[in-house]
């Protein structure tokens, strides 16, 4: 039995046994046995990407929406390297990913062939778990451990390096799924301490992240608020948030350092539920890095590896909170705008037309502020932002979200500068006929940097400096690019045009791109 | 004086003082002071790229052609990560690159903001020199050392990490250029030993790389050949080779393991001049990794950090070789083909029309073999191949080559699968109006993998496996993509169409893309 299959087959069957259903792949020669095993073993859906950053970003989106890992399949060190930026974002999202990287045959490494590199070195900064499969006899167990590691609360990137000979040699039989290392329950003493603090008369806020922003966790946070009056907050880039009508409203911390300080200035104690203390995204000369006021107490109700949703329920019960939140978001749909198309009118159109339970893979950056204002009161939705600041995440993220939730509309509002990073994602959207509507905010600029250039204290910027932030020369034509990659596309120059095109996109299924000339 | 400038200005002026003229940039917030310094300091030309893999690949091309480093400017760990694959290729080319990576302010790192990561960890596998500038008082010296390290023989990637506060704080004055650490001269005893070996009657070959494949080095190799009858060889992917009419002909080692063995089977002693022992690119079950026969002696005439060109001249003199090579390549231009466009007819057209002293940034992969056969006897040219096996190098490489040699035509024959990796490069070609003709071999396939799938011993590939190698669904339209990124483009479906379009491209200046439907 043990020698009836090779390492690749044992690996793929173990992935399937462990509940991995999708593999985002950019294979090369060293992964050919894995590729062949996709047919001899059933149950793993391969999704081909034209660039590894698409594969890793898609795995992030899948993990955030499905709550369980997809696999990647990357080609040696350089293939991994191309996927690292979106693995960085995924790490910040605590997304579960089984990150598979092929390598040269074990005996070939000594020759330092051109594609050889320090794969583990590349992987270490993004991996919560890292292992090289050295034996076909253990590759099944290694794979089961990788899946377990990826699924361990709060979720992480488990990198498994697979030498080519481990994939092609006779191997042991596939392994079964290992027990999950689920989120740890917060101790009763912590619950009682936090409950007591919430009764001490100080101005309190709960900073929610992870399961605290979903379903029962968010409901429980609303109960705590109903009892104590504490503010409910979330990070600017909380990886997964449920927003819109019928949900408990949560205030989102603003982006810029001085805005954070104003936003939090009255908070005397901040209860962290799966989150870390708020901090400025960047440092600026003379501005604080910390967001909370001096003297604000930081109390951890639940750390990221703990069960924040359960802790909030336990806290609500300990407080004797009412069984339901006091506040629930009322639906407010904006009127359709007329005339000029800009980030405000685009946001109105999007909020107006997007159907219930859409998923937003959002990387709108400077255009995102009006969008988030409207989404807060729009039809119920799931919001997936750029978590780690590495632009080029939105398009791949949308792919993973669409595969994890094929019955939900995925909307991808994206800045043009970031979209250019991983535009190859459009091809996979077309290939898999994914129900994604991409909106490119075409302002022909790294707009955020025009703001930042002033904020970091550069006095007067010269021509060379400004040219580094400007994308007008030449102007990117997103309709041509999308068409060239197989995605139906159109350009909107007015609010009315955008409304017509967006409404049509919401009625159809399949990929669609709208270039919004803001 | 010391406090009149900030760290960024001191850094940029030091780069200029050290001979760095071009900076391939993808800046972000943490690099804004560097960007501002591009105006207050003159002499550094910034070239904006839409993706970091373009910036690093361009720096590689610049370094290979100019023989001195360009700088990159990358945005924290993720920006570096996006550039790593082409830095891997550059490392394999021993290209000089000053790799500048911005970071958070030193005091901001403790807060683990979303963009924070282990930058040094990402950089280590590709860097020959790695340093974090921790003080504005030392940033000038750090920069001068980085340039010196990049220029040290044979050339390497010097990564300098620049925290934002080091860039914005008052700094010491700019530094001057440090002495070059040039290639070391090979000792006379080694020259005598190798000369003696070449007279021992064994069948010898010289494996040339680096300066041994250029100008005086190549001429001296021809003299050694004239005296001893030794074969002259180069690696499949020698980073920089001078080919064509009037040059000493060099045999290129083939790609596949079994071909290498046949090619080298008669060699009894292999003299390594700046090269390493030949090895198969990948391992295959049951096939050898080493290229040279059992018992073939490996003799190092010059290691990569030594002066291979000088060693060959010294060897020729020691041998009493004639003053000129015996063999010089005769120009053989192919007839213009008719009818079907394929990799052979495309190669004939390219060799027929390309003018003298063109630079080929070549990533044609499966289509490269007929091309290289014709280029060997074409008008004199410089050949820059994919060195590290990480596809997506050719388009960026062409950018750097064009900037380093603005008076030479740059030709970029590229496989479609690899071109999709870094297609953003087209935008920079348009922005800088670079004289580059891109030929996309549109076979809608990772064609090499269809070969490799059989070669690694996979019996019968199934539908899922074959779909992972196929790019037909949807078909990429390179004319639309290039147009969308500002580059004039056309499609050729016959040999005649290709000839017309290619001939026109050779007559015009500026960027141009031809999609060759092979």
PDB file of C-alpha atoms in Angstrom, chain A residues 209-320:
ATOM      1  CA  UNK A 209     -11.137  42.421  15.567  1.00  0.00           C
ATOM      2  CA  UNK A 210     -11.462  38.884  14.273  1.00  0.00           C
ATOM      3  CA  UNK A 211     -14.467  36.913  15.493  1.00  0.00           C
ATOM      4  CA  UNK A 212     -15.550  39.924  17.575  1.00  0.00           C
ATOM      5  CA  UNK A 213     -16.594  41.615  14.322  1.00  0.00           C
ATOM      6  CA  UNK A 214     -18.710  38.726  13.052  1.00  0.00           C
ATOM      7  CA  UNK A 215     -22.115  37.240  13.863  1.00  0.00           C
ATOM      8  CA  UNK A 216     -22.462  36.225  17.484  1.00  0.00           C
ATOM      9  CA  UNK A 217     -19.332  38.119  18.507  1.00  0.00           C
ATOM     10  CA  UNK A 218     -20.601  41.403  17.129  1.00  0.00           C
ATOM     11  CA  UNK A 219     -24.020  40.813  18.658  1.00  0.00           C
ATOM     12  CA  UNK A 220     -22.412  40.220  22.041  1.00  0.00           C
ATOM     13  CA  UNK A 221     -20.380  43.423  21.670  1.00  0.00           C
ATOM     14  CA  UNK A 222     -23.671  45.204  21.062  1.00  0.00           C
ATOM     15  CA  UNK A 223     -25.067  43.736  24.275  1.00  0.00           C
ATOM     16  CA  UNK A 224     -22.019  44.976  26.213  1.00  0.00           C
ATOM     17  CA  UNK A 225     -22.536  48.408  24.702  1.00  0.00           C
ATOM     18  CA  UNK A 226     -26.232  48.341  25.593  1.00  0.00           C
ATOM     19  CA  UNK A 227     -25.349  47.680  29.224  1.00  0.00           C
ATOM     20  CA  UNK A 228     -22.262  49.874  29.649  1.00  0.00           C
ATOM     21  CA  UNK A 229     -22.388  52.587  27.003  1.00  0.00           C
ATOM     22  CA  UNK A 230     -18.882  51.667  25.859  1.00  0.00           C
ATOM     23  CA  UNK A 231     -17.982  52.686  22.330  1.00  0.00           C
ATOM     24  CA  UNK A 232     -17.454  49.922  19.812  1.00  0.00           C
ATOM     25  CA  UNK A 233     -14.449  50.471  17.565  1.00  0.00           C
ATOM     26  CA  UNK A 234     -12.540  48.582  14.943  1.00  0.00           C
ATOM     27  CA  UNK A 235      -9.179  49.043  13.286  1.00  0.00           C
ATOM     28  CA  UNK A 236      -8.957  51.063  10.077  1.00  0.00           C
ATOM     29  CA  UNK A 237      -8.058  47.852   8.290  1.00  0.00           C
ATOM     30  CA  UNK A 238      -9.857  45.161  10.260  1.00  0.00           C
ATOM     31  CA  UNK A 239      -9.407  42.099   8.035  1.00  0.00           C
ATOM     32  CA  UNK A 240     -13.051  41.008   8.010  1.00  0.00           C
ATOM     33  CA  UNK A 241     -16.000  43.137   9.124  1.00  0.00           C
ATOM     34  CA  UNK A 242     -19.742  42.740   8.817  1.00  0.00           C
ATOM     35  CA  UNK A 243     -21.321  46.105   8.070  1.00  0.00           C
ATOM     36  CA  UNK A 244     -24.594  47.579   7.003  1.00  0.00           C
ATOM     37  CA  UNK A 245     -28.279  47.308   7.787  1.00  0.00           C
ATOM     38  CA  UNK A 246     -29.261  45.112  10.717  1.00  0.00           C
ATOM     39  CA  UNK A 247     -25.731  44.907  12.098  1.00  0.00           C
ATOM     40  CA  UNK A 248     -24.428  46.427  15.313  1.00  0.00           C
ATOM     41  CA  UNK A 249     -22.661  49.635  14.210  1.00  0.00           C
ATOM     42  CA  UNK A 250     -18.949  49.864  14.871  1.00  0.00           C
ATOM     43  CA  UNK A 251     -16.864  53.053  14.590  1.00  0.00           C
ATOM     44  CA  UNK A 252     -13.829  52.650  12.360  1.00  0.00           C
ATOM     45  CA  UNK A 253     -10.588  54.262  13.553  1.00  0.00           C
ATOM     46  CA  UNK A 254      -9.407  56.848  11.001  1.00  0.00           C
ATOM     47  CA  UNK A 255      -6.189  56.515   9.036  1.00  0.00           C
ATOM     48  CA  UNK A 256      -3.995  59.503   9.831  1.00  0.00           C
ATOM     49  CA  UNK A 257      -2.122  59.837  13.107  1.00  0.00           C
ATOM     50  CA  UNK A 258      -3.628  63.165  14.191  1.00  0.00           C
ATOM     51  CA  UNK A 259      -7.147  61.974  13.317  1.00  0.00           C
ATOM     52  CA  UNK A 260      -6.647  58.882  15.457  1.00  0.00           C
ATOM     53  CA  UNK A 261      -5.642  61.035  18.397  1.00  0.00           C
ATOM     54  CA  UNK A 262      -8.770  63.183  18.035  1.00  0.00           C
ATOM     55  CA  UNK A 263     -10.940  60.128  17.570  1.00  0.00           C
ATOM     56  CA  UNK A 264      -9.667  58.475  20.744  1.00  0.00           C
ATOM     57  CA  UNK A 265      -9.032  61.545  22.884  1.00  0.00           C
ATOM     58  CA  UNK A 266     -11.847  60.880  25.365  1.00  0.00           C
ATOM     59  CA  UNK A 267     -11.141  57.188  25.820  1.00  0.00           C
ATOM     60  CA  UNK A 268      -9.877  56.401  29.323  1.00  0.00           C
ATOM     61  CA  UNK A 269      -9.759  52.663  28.980  1.00  0.00           C
ATOM     62  CA  UNK A 270      -9.525  50.643  25.818  1.00  0.00           C
ATOM     63  CA  UNK A 271     -10.640  47.008  25.921  1.00  0.00           C
ATOM     64  CA  UNK A 272      -8.785  45.013  23.281  1.00  0.00           C
ATOM     65  CA  UNK A 273     -10.764  42.121  21.797  1.00  0.00           C
ATOM     66  CA  UNK A 274      -8.528  40.291  19.367  1.00  0.00           C
ATOM     67  CA  UNK A 275      -6.772  43.541  18.534  1.00  0.00           C
ATOM     68  CA  UNK A 276      -3.564  45.379  19.383  1.00  0.00           C
ATOM     69  CA  UNK A 277      -3.210  48.952  20.704  1.00  0.00           C
ATOM     70  CA  UNK A 278      -3.970  51.437  17.928  1.00  0.00           C
ATOM     71  CA  UNK A 279      -0.979  52.928  16.171  1.00  0.00           C
ATOM     72  CA  UNK A 280      -0.351  55.310  13.319  1.00  0.00           C
ATOM     73  CA  UNK A 281       0.143  53.566  10.001  1.00  0.00           C
ATOM     74  CA  UNK A 282       3.303  55.586   9.352  1.00  0.00           C
ATOM     75  CA  UNK A 283       5.461  57.811  11.512  1.00  0.00           C
ATOM     76  CA  UNK A 284       5.499  61.541  10.763  1.00  0.00           C
ATOM     77  CA  UNK A 285       7.963  64.099  12.113  1.00  0.00           C
ATOM     78  CA  UNK A 286       6.623  65.475  15.365  1.00  0.00           C
ATOM     79  CA  UNK A 287       3.458  63.398  15.373  1.00  0.00           C
ATOM     80  CA  UNK A 288       2.689  60.556  17.779  1.00  0.00           C
ATOM     81  CA  UNK A 289       2.972  56.928  16.772  1.00  0.00           C
ATOM     82  CA  UNK A 290       0.542  55.754  19.456  1.00  0.00           C
ATOM     83  CA  UNK A 291      -3.116  56.459  18.811  1.00  0.00           C
ATOM     84  CA  UNK A 292      -4.517  56.296  22.345  1.00  0.00           C
ATOM     85  CA  UNK A 293      -4.129  59.231  24.741  1.00  0.00           C
ATOM     86  CA  UNK A 294      -1.414  59.254  27.379  1.00  0.00           C
ATOM     87  CA  UNK A 295      -2.707  57.420  30.411  1.00  0.00           C
ATOM     88  CA  UNK A 296      -5.382  55.501  28.564  1.00  0.00           C
ATOM     89  CA  UNK A 297      -5.467  52.035  30.083  1.00  0.00           C
ATOM     90  CA  UNK A 298      -5.057  49.103  27.692  1.00  0.00           C
ATOM     91  CA  UNK A 299      -6.886  45.977  28.809  1.00  0.00           C
ATOM     92  CA  UNK A 300      -6.747  42.714  26.894  1.00  0.00           C
ATOM     93  CA  UNK A 301     -10.088  40.938  27.028  1.00  0.00           C
ATOM     94  CA  UNK A 302      -9.001  38.518  24.331  1.00  0.00           C
ATOM     95  CA  UNK A 303      -5.731  38.152  22.485  1.00  0.00           C
ATOM     96  CA  UNK A 304      -5.810  37.222  18.804  1.00  0.00           C
ATOM     97  CA  UNK A 305      -5.372  33.493  19.523  1.00  0.00           C
ATOM     98  CA  UNK A 306      -8.257  33.539  21.992  1.00  0.00           C
ATOM     99  CA  UNK A 307     -11.988  33.311  21.361  1.00  0.00           C
ATOM    100  CA  UNK A 308     -13.015  36.954  21.234  1.00  0.00           C
ATOM    101  CA  UNK A 309     -16.622  36.227  20.288  1.00  0.00           C
ATOM    102  CA  UNK A 310     -17.074  33.868  23.227  1.00  0.00           C
ATOM    103  CA  UNK A 311     -15.325  36.304  25.546  1.00  0.00           C
ATOM    104  CA  UNK A 312     -17.782  39.030  24.562  1.00  0.00           C
ATOM    105  CA  UNK A 313     -20.706  36.695  25.211  1.00  0.00           C
ATOM    106  CA  UNK A 314     -19.255  35.730  28.576  1.00  0.00           C
ATOM    107  CA  UNK A 315     -18.657  39.398  29.349  1.00  0.00           C
ATOM    108  CA  UNK A 316     -22.205  40.357  28.391  1.00  0.00           C
ATOM    109  CA  UNK A 317     -23.576  37.616  30.597  1.00  0.00           C
ATOM    110  CA  UNK A 318     -21.278  38.579  33.482  1.00  0.00           C
ATOM    111  CA  UNK A 319     -22.510  42.169  33.151  1.00  0.00           C
ATOM    112  CA  UNK A 320     -26.128  41.082  33.072  1.00  0.00           C
TER     113      UNK A 320
END
